[in-house]
Coordinates of C-alpha atoms and ligand atoms in Angstrom, one line a residue:
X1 CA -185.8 -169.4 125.8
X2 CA -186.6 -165.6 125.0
X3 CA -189.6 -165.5 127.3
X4 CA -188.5 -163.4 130.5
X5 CA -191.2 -165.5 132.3
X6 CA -189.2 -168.8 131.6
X7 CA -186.2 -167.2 133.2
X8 CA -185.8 -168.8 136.9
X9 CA -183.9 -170.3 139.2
X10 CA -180.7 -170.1 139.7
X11 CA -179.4 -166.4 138.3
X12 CA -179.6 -165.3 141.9
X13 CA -176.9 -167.6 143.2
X14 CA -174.7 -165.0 144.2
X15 CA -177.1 -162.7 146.0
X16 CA -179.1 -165.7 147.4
X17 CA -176.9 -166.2 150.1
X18 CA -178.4 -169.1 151.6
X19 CA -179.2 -171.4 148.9
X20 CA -175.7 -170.3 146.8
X21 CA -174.2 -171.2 150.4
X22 CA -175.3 -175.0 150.4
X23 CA -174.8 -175.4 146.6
X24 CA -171.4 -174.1 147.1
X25 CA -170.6 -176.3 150.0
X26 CA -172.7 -179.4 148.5
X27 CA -170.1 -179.7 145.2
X28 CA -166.9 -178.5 147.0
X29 CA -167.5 -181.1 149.4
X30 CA -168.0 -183.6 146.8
X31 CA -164.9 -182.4 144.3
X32 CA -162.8 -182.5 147.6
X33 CA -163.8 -185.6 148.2
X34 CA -162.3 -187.2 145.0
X35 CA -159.5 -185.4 145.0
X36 CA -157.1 -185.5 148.0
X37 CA -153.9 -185.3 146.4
X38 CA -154.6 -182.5 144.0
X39 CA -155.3 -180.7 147.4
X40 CA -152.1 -181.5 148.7
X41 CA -150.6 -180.4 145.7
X42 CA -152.4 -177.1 145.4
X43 CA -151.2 -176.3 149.3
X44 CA -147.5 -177.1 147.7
X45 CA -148.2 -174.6 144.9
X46 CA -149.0 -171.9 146.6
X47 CA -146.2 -171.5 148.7
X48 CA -143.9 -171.5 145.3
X49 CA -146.3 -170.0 142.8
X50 CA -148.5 -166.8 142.9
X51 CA -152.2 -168.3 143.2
X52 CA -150.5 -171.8 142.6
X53 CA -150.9 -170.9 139.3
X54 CA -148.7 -170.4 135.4
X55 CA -151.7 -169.4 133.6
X56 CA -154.4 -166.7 135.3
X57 CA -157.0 -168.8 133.1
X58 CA -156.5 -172.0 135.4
X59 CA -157.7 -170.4 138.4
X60 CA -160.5 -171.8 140.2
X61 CA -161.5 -172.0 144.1
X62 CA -160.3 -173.7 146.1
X63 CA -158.0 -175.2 144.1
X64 CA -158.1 -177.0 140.5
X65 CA -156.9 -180.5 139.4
X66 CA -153.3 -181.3 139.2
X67 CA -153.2 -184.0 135.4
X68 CA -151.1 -186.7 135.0
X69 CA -151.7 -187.8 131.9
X70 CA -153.9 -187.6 128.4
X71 CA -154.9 -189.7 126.0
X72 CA -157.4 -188.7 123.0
X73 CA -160.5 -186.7 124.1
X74 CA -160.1 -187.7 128.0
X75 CA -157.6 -186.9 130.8
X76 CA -156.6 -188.4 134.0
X77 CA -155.4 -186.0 137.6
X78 CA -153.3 -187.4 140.0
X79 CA -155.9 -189.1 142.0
X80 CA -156.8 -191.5 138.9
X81 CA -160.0 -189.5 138.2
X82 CA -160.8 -189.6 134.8
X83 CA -162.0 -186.5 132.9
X84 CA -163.2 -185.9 129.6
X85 CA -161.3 -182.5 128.1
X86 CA -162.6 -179.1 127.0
X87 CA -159.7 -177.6 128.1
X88 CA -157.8 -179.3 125.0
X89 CA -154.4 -177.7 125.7
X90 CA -156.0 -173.5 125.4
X91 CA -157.0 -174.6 121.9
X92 CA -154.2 -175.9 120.8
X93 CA -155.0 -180.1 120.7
X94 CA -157.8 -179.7 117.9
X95 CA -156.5 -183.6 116.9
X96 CA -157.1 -184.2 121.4
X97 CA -154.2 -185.4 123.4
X98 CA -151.4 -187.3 121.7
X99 CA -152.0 -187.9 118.6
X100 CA -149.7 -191.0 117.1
X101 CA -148.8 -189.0 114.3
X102 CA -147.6 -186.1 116.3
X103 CA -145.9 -188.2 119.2
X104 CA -144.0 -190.2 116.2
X105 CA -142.7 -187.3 114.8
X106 CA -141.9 -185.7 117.8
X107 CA -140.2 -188.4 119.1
X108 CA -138.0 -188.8 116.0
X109 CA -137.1 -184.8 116.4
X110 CA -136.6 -185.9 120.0
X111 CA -133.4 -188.4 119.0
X112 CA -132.1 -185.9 116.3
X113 CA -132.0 -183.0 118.3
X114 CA -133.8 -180.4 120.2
X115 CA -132.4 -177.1 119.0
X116 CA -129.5 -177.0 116.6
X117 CA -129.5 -173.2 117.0
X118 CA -129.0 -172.7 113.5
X119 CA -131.7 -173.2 110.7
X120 CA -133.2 -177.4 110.0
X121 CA -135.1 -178.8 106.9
X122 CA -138.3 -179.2 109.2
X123 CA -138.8 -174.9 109.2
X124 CA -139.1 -175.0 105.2
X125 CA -141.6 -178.1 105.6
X126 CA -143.5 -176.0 107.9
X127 CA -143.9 -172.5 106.4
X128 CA -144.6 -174.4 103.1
X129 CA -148.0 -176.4 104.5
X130 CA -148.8 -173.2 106.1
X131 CA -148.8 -171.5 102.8
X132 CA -150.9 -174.1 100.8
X133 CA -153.7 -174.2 103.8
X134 CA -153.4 -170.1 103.9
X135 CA -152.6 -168.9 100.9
X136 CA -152.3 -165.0 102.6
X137 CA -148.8 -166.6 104.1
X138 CA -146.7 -165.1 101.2
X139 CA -143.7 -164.6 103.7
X140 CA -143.4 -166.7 107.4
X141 CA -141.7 -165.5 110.7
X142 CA -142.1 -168.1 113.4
X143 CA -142.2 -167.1 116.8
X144 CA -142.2 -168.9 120.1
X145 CA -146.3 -167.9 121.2
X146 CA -149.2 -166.0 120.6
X147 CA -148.3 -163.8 122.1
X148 CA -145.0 -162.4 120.6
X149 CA -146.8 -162.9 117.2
X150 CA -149.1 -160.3 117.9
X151 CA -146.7 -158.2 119.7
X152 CA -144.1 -158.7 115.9
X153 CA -147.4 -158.1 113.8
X154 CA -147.7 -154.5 115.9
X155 CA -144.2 -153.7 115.1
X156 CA -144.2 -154.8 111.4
X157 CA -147.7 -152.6 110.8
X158 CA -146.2 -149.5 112.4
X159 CA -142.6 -150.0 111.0
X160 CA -144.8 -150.4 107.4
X161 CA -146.9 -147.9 107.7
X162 CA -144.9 -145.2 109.8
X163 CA -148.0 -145.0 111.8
X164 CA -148.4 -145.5 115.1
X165 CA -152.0 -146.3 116.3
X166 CA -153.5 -149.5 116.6
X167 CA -157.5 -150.5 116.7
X168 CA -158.1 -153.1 118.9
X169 CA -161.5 -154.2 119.9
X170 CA -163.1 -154.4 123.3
X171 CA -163.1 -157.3 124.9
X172 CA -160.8 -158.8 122.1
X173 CA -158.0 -161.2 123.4
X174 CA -154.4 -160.8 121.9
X175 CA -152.3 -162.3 124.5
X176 CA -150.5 -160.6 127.3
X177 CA -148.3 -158.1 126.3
X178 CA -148.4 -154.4 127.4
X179 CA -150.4 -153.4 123.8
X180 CA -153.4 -156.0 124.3
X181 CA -153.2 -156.3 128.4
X182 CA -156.3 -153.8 129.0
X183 CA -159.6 -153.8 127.5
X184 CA -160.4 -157.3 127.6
X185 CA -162.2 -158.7 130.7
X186 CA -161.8 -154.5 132.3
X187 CA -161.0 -151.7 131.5
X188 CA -162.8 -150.5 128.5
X189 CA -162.1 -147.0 128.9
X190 CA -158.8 -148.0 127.8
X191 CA -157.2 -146.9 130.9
X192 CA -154.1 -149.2 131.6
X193 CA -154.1 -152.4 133.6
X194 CA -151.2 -152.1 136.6
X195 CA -147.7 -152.3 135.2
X196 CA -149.1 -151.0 131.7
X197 CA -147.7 -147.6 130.3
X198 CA -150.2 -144.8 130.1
X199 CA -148.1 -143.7 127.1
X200 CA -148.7 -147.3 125.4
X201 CA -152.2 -147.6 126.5
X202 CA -152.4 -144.2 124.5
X203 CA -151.3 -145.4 120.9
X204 CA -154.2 -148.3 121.5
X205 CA -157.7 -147.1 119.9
X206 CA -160.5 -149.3 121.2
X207 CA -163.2 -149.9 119.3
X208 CA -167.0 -151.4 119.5
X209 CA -167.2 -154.8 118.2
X210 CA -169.3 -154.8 114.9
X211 CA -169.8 -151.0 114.5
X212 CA -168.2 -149.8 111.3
X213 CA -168.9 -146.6 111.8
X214 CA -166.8 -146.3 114.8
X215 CA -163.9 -148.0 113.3
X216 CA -164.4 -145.5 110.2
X217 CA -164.4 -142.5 112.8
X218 CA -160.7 -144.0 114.1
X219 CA -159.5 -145.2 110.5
X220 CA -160.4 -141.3 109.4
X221 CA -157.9 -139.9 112.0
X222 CA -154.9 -141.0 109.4
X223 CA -152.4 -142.1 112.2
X224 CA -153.6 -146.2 112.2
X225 CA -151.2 -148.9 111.5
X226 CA -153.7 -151.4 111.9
X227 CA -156.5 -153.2 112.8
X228 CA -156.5 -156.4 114.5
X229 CA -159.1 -158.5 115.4
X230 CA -160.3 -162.0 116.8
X231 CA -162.1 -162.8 113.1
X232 CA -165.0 -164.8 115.0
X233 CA -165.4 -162.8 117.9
X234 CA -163.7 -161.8 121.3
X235 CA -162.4 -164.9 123.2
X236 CA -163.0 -166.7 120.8
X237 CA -166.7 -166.1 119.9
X238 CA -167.5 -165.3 123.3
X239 CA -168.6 -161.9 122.1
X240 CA -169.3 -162.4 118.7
X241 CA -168.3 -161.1 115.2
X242 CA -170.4 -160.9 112.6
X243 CA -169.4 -162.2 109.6
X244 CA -169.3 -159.6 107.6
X245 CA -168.0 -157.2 109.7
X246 CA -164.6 -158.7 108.7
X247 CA -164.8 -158.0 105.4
X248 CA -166.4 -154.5 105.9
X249 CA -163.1 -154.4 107.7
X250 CA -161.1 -155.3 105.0
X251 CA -162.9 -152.8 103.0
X252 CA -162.2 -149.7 105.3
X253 CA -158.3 -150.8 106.0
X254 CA -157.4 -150.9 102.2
X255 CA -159.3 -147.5 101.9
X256 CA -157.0 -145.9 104.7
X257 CA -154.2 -147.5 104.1
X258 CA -154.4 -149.4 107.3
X259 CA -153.0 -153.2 107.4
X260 CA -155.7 -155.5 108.6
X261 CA -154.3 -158.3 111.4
X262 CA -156.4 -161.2 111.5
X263 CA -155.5 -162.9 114.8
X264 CA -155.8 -166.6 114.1
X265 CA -154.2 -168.1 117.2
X266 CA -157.4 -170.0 118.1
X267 CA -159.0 -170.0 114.7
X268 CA -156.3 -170.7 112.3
X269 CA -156.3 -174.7 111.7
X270 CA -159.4 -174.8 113.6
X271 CA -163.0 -173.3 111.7
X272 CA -161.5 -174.6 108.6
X273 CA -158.2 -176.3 107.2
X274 CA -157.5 -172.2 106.2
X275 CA -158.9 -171.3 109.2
X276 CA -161.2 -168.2 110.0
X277 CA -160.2 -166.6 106.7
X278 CA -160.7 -169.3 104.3
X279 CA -164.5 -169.3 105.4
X280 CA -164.8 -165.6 105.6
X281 CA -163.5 -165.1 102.1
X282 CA -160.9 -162.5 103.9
X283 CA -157.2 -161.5 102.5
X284 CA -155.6 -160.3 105.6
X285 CA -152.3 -158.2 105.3
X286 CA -151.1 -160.0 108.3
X287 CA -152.6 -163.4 110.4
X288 CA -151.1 -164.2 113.7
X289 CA -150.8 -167.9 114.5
X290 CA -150.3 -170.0 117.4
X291 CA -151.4 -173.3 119.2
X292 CA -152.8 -175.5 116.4
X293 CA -149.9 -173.9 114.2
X294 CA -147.0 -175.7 116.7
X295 CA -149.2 -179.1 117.3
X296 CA -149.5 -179.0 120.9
X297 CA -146.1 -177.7 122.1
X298 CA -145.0 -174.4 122.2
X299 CA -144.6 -172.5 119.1
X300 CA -146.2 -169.3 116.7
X301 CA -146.0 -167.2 113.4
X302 CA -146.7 -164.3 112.0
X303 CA -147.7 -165.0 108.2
X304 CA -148.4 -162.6 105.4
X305 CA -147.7 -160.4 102.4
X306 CA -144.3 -160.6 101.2
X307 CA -143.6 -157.2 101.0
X308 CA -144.9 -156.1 104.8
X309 CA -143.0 -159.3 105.8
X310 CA -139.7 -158.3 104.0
X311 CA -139.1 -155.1 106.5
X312 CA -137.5 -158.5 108.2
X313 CA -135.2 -158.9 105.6
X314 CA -131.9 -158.1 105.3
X315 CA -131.2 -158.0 101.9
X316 CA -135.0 -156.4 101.0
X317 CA -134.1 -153.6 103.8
X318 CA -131.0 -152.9 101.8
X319 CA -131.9 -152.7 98.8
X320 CA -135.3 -150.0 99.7
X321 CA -132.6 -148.5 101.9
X322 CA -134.3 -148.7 105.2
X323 CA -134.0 -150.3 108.3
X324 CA -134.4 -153.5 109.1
X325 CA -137.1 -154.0 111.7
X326 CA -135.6 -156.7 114.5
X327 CA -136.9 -159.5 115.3
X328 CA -135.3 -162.9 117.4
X329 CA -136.5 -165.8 119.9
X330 CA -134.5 -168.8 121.3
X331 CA -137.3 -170.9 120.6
X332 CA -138.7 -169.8 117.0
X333 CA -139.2 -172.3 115.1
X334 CA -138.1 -174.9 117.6
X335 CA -137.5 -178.8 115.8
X336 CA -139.5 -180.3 118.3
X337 CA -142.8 -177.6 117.5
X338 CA -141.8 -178.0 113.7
X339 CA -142.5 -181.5 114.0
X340 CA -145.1 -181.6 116.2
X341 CA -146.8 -178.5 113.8
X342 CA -145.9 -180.5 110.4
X343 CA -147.7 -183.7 111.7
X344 CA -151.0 -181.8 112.9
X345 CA -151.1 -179.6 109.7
X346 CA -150.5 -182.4 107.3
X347 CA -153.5 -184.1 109.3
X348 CA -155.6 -181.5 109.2
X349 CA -155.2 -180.7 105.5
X350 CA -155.8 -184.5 104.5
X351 CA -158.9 -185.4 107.0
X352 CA -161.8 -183.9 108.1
X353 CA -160.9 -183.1 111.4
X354 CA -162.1 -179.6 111.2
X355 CA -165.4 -180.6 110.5
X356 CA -165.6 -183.7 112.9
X357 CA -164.5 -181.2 115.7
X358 CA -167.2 -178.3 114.5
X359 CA -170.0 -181.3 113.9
X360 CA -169.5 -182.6 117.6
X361 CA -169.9 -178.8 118.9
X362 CA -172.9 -178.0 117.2
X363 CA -174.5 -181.3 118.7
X364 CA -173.0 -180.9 121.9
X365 CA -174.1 -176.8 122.1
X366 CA -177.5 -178.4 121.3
X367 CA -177.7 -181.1 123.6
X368 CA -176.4 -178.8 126.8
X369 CA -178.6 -176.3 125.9
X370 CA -181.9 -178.8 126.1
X371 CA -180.7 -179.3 129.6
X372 CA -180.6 -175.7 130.3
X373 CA -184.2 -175.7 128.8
X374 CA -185.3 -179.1 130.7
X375 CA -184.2 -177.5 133.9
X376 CA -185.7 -173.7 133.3
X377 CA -182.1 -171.8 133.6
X378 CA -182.0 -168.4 132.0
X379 CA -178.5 -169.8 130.8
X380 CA -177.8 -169.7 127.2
X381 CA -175.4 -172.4 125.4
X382 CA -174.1 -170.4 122.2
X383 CA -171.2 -171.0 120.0
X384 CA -169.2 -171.2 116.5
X385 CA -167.2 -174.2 114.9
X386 CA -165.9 -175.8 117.4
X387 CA -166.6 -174.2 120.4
X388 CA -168.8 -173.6 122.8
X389 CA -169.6 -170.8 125.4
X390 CA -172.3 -170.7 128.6
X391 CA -173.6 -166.8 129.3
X392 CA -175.2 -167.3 132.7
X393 CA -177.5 -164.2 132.2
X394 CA -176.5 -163.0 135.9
X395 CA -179.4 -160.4 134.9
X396 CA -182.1 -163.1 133.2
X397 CA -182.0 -160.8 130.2
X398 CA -184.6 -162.6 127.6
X399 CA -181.6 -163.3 125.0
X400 CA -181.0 -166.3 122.6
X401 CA -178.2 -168.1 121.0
X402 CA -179.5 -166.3 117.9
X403 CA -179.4 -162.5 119.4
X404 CA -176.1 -163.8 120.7
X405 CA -174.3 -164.8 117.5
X406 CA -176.5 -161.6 115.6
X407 CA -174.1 -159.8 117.6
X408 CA -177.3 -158.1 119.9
X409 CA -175.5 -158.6 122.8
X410 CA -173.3 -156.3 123.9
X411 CA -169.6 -157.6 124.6
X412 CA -169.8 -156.4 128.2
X413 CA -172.8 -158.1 129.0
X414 CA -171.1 -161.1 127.6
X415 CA -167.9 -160.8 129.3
X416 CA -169.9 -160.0 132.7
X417 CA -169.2 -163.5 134.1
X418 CA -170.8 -164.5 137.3
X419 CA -167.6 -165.8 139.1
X420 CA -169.0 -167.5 141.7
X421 CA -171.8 -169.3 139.2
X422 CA -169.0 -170.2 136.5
X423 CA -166.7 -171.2 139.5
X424 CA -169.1 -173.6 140.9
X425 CA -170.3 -174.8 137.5
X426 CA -166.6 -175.8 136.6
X427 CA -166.5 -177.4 140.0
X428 CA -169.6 -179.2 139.8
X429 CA -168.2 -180.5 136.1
X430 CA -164.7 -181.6 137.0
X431 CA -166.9 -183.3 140.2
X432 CA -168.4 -185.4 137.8
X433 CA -165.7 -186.1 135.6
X434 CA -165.7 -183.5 132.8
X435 CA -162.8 -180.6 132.5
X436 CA -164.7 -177.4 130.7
X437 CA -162.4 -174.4 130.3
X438 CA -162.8 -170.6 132.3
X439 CA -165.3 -169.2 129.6
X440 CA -166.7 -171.2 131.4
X441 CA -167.0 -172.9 128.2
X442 CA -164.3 -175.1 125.7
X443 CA -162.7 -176.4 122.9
X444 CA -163.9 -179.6 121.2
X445 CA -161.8 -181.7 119.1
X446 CA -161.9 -184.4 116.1
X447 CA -161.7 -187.3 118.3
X448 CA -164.5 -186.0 121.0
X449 CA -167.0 -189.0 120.5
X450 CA -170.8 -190.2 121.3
X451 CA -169.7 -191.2 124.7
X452 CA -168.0 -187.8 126.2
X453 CA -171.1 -186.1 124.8
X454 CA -173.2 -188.2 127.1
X455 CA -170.7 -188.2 129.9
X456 CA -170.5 -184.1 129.1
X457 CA -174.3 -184.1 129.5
X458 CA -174.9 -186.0 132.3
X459 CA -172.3 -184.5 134.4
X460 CA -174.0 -180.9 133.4
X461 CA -177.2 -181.8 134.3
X462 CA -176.2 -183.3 137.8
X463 CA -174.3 -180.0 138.5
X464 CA -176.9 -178.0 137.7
X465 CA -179.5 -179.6 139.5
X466 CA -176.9 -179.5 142.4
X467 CA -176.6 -176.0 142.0
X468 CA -180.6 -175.5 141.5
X469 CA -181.0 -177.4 145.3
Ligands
PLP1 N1 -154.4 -164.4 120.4 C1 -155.5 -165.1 120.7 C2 -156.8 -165.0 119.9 C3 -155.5 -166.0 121.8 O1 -156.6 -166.7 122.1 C4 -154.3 -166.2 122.5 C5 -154.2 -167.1 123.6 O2 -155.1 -167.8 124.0 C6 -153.2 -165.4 122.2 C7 -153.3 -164.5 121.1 C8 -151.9 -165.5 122.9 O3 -151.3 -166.7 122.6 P1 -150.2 -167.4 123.6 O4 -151.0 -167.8 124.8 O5 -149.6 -168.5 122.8 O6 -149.2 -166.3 123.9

C-alpha cells in the first residue's frame, strides 16, 4: 500500500461534503436504530454530566452505548446488543471481562472486607509477584491510578535528584495531571492546556520521539530529574518507539545522572509477563504501573530501585538525615485491587496469555488491513503486541505499517486524527456489533477468539463500504 496511485476513496470524507453527508446519516441512522435506550440514557447523562461523559476518551457523536454487562472477549449495552470488546476496560482486562479466577478472589476479598484502613496480607502477596515478573521492583508504593503513579514517580525523581526538569515526549500519554496534561493530542509547543500553570508547563522539557540527539541537547542542560517515556510508543504505540531508542535512553540518563521512568501502565503485564522492559532488555530507575497491575478495578504502583524508593521511608530518611518525601491515598493498595491484581498476575505469569493476546493482534492487524487493501483505502492498520491502531492518512500520504513502526512517521501526523472519519468508523463498528476504542484502534486480550476476529472483520468491512457509498 505505498503507491500514492492506490490511495482513493474515502480520505476526503470530511471535505466531501455530500458523500461524508449520506455516510454519516446512513450509519447513525442505523446505530440509532438498534439502540433506543442508550439514547435515552445519553439525553439523561447530559443533563448530570459534562458531555454525558467520566472519561474524555468515551466520547463519540451523538452519543455512545450505555453496557450492561461482560463476559470474556464480548459485551452486552442496555438494548441486549451484543458487542465484541476492544475497549477491554482502557487496557486493563488483558485476561477480557471477568475472569473466574479474579471474580473468585474478589468475591472472597468482598466478604472479608473492603478496606481495613490499615495494612492486609494480600499487599505483601502483591508487591512480591510484582517483583519476580519485574525484577527492576526492588521497592513497591501502590497508588490508587495511573495517574498518581506518574505524578509520585515526578516527585521521587526531583526529590532524588534535587533537580527539577522533566523530559517528556510529544505526543506521550501520562495520565491527566497538570505535569503530563499538554503536549499530547495539542499543544506541542509546550504551552499549557487551560487550567495548567505556565510555571509547571515550564519545568516540562518536550522532546522528539526517537531523536537522541535532542534528548542529549536537554539531558546536557544539568537541571533533569528524569525522563519518562511510553517504552513502545506514544498512546500506546500509536506513535511509535523504536526499540532501541529506549536503551539509547538508558544510556544517556545514567551518563547525566538522570532517572529513567519507564511508564508501564498499558505495557506492564501486557507485551510480556515483565512487560515492556523484559523484552527491551531495559533496567529502568523507576516503572509506573497501572490497569493490568490492579486486575480490572482500580488500583497502581510506582516500582523501583530501593534506594530512589526509600526517600518514602521513614526510618531510611532518618538515618541519611533528610526529608521524607510524602506520599498517601485512601485507596492504595485497596483489598479488593490486591486481589483482583494477585489473581491476574499469578495468571499471567503461569500461562501464555501475553502471547495468546499479542498472537490474536498480529492476525487480526493482518486481516483488517487486507480489507483496507481489498477496498483501496489509503488507511493503514499498524501495531505492537497486543494492539492495534488505524492512521486514516486524512492526507493519503504513501506510508506503510513498516515506515510507521520504523518510526518515519512523524508523531503529529499520527496523532492528526480525522474526527469525523474515526467518529463514523467507531459508529459504523459498534453498528455492527464490534466496540473498538478512540485511537480509533484497541486492546486485544488472551480470550479474543477465531469467531470475534471474523465478527471484527466483517463488521469493518461493512462499515467501510458504508462509508465508501
Ligand atoms: N500512563 C499511561 C501510559 C496510560 O496509558 C494511562 C492511561 O491510559 C495513564 C498513565 C494514566 O492512568 P490512569 O487512567 O489509571 O490514571
Amino acid at each position: 500500500m505505498s503507491s500514492a496511485g492506490m490511495l482513493v476513496g474515502m480520505a476526503t470524507l470530511t471535505e466531501s461534503s455530500g458523500a461524508a453527508k449520506r455516510a454519516a446519516e446512513k450509519l447513525t441512522a442505523l446505530f440509532r436504530q438498534r439502540t433506543p435506550r442508550s439514547a435515552e440514557l445519553a439525553r439523561e447523562a447530559k443533563s448530570l454530566l459534562p458531555s454525558g461523559i467520566a472519561h474524555d476518551s468515551r466520547y463519540l457523536e451523538p452519543y455512545s452505548i450505555y453496557v450492561e454487562r461482560a463476559a470474556g472477549s464480548r459485551k452486552w449495552d442496555v438494548d441486549g446488543n451484543e458487542y465484541v470488546d476492544y475497549a477491554g476496560g482502557h487496557g486493563a482486562l488483558l485476561l477480557g471481562h471477568n475472569p473466574p479466577a479474579v471474580v473468585e478472589a474478589v468475591n472472597r476479598q468482598l466478604a472479608l472486607g473492603t478496606h481495613f484502613g490499615t495494612n492486609h496480607p494480600l499487599e505483601l502477596r502483591w508487591a512480591r509477584l510484582i517483583q519476580q515478573l519485574m525484577p527492576s521492583a526492588e521497592r513497591v508504593r501502590f497508588t490508587a491510578s495511573g495517574t498518581e503513579a506518574t505524578l509520585l514517580a515526578l516527585r521521587l525523581a526531583r526529590a532524588f535528584t534535587g533537580r527539577s526538569k522533566v523530559v517528556r515526549f510529544l505526543g506521550h500519554f501520562h495520565g491527566w495531571h497538570d505535569h503530563m496534561a499538554f503536549g499530547v493530542t495539542s499543544h506541542f509547543d509546550g504551552t499549557p492546556t487551560p487550567g495548567v500553570l505556565p510555571e509547571l508547563a515550564h519545568e516540562i522539557l518536550l522532546a522528539r520521539p526517537n531523536d537522541i540527539a535532542g534528548v542529549e541537547a536537554l539531558l546536557a542542560r544539568g537541571d533533569v530529574a528524569a525522563v519518562i517515556i511510553e517504552p513502545t510508543g506514544g498512546s500506546w504505540g500509536q506513535t511509535p518507539i523504536v526499540p532501541e531508542f529506549v536503551g539509547a535512553l538508558r544510556e544517556a540518563t545514567t551518563r547525566h545522572g538522570a532517572l529513567l521512568i519507564l511508564d508501564e501502565v498499558i505495557t506492564g503485564f501486557r507485551c510480556s509477563p515483565g512487560g515492556a522492559q523484559q523484552v527491551l532488555g531495559v533496567t529502568p530507575d523507576l516503572t509506573t504501573l497501572a490497569k493490568i497491575v490492579a486486575g480490572g478495578l482500580p488500583g497502581g504502583a510506582v516500582v523501583g530501585r530501593r534506594e530512589v524508593l526509600d526517600l518514602l521511608d521513614f526510618a531510611a530518611s532518618a538515618q541519611a538525615g533528610r526529608e521524607k518525601v510524602g506520599h498517601q491515598g485512601t485507596f492504595n493498595a485497596n483489598p479488593l485491587s490486591a486481589a483482583a491484581g494477585i489473581a491476574t498476575i499469578e495468571i499471567v505469569a503461569q500461562t501464555d496469555a501475553c502471547a495468546r493476546a499479542n498472537d490474536y493482534a498480529a492476525r487480526l492487524r493482518e486481516a483488517l488491513q487486507r480489507v483496507v487493501r481489498d477496498e483501496q483505502l489509503p488507511w493503514v492498520v499498524y501495531g505492537t503486541y497486543s494492539g492495534f491502531h488505524i492512521f486514516t492518512n486524512p492526507d493519503r500520504l504513501p506510508v506503510t505499517a513498516a515506515d510507521i513502526e520504523a518510526g518515519r512517521v512523524d508523531y503529529q501526523v499520527l496523532k492528526r486524527v480525522d474526527r469525523q472519519t474515526s467518529f463514523l468508523l467507531r459508529l459504523g463498528m459498534l453498528a455492527h456489533g464490534v466496540e473498538i476504542f478512540s485511537w480509533p484502534g484497541g486492546p486485544t486480550s488472551s480470550v479474543h477468539n477465531g469467531e470475534d476476529l471474523q465478527r471484527t472483520v466483517e463488521a469493518f468491512r461493512a462499515t467501510v463500504q458504508a462509508l465508501r457509498e
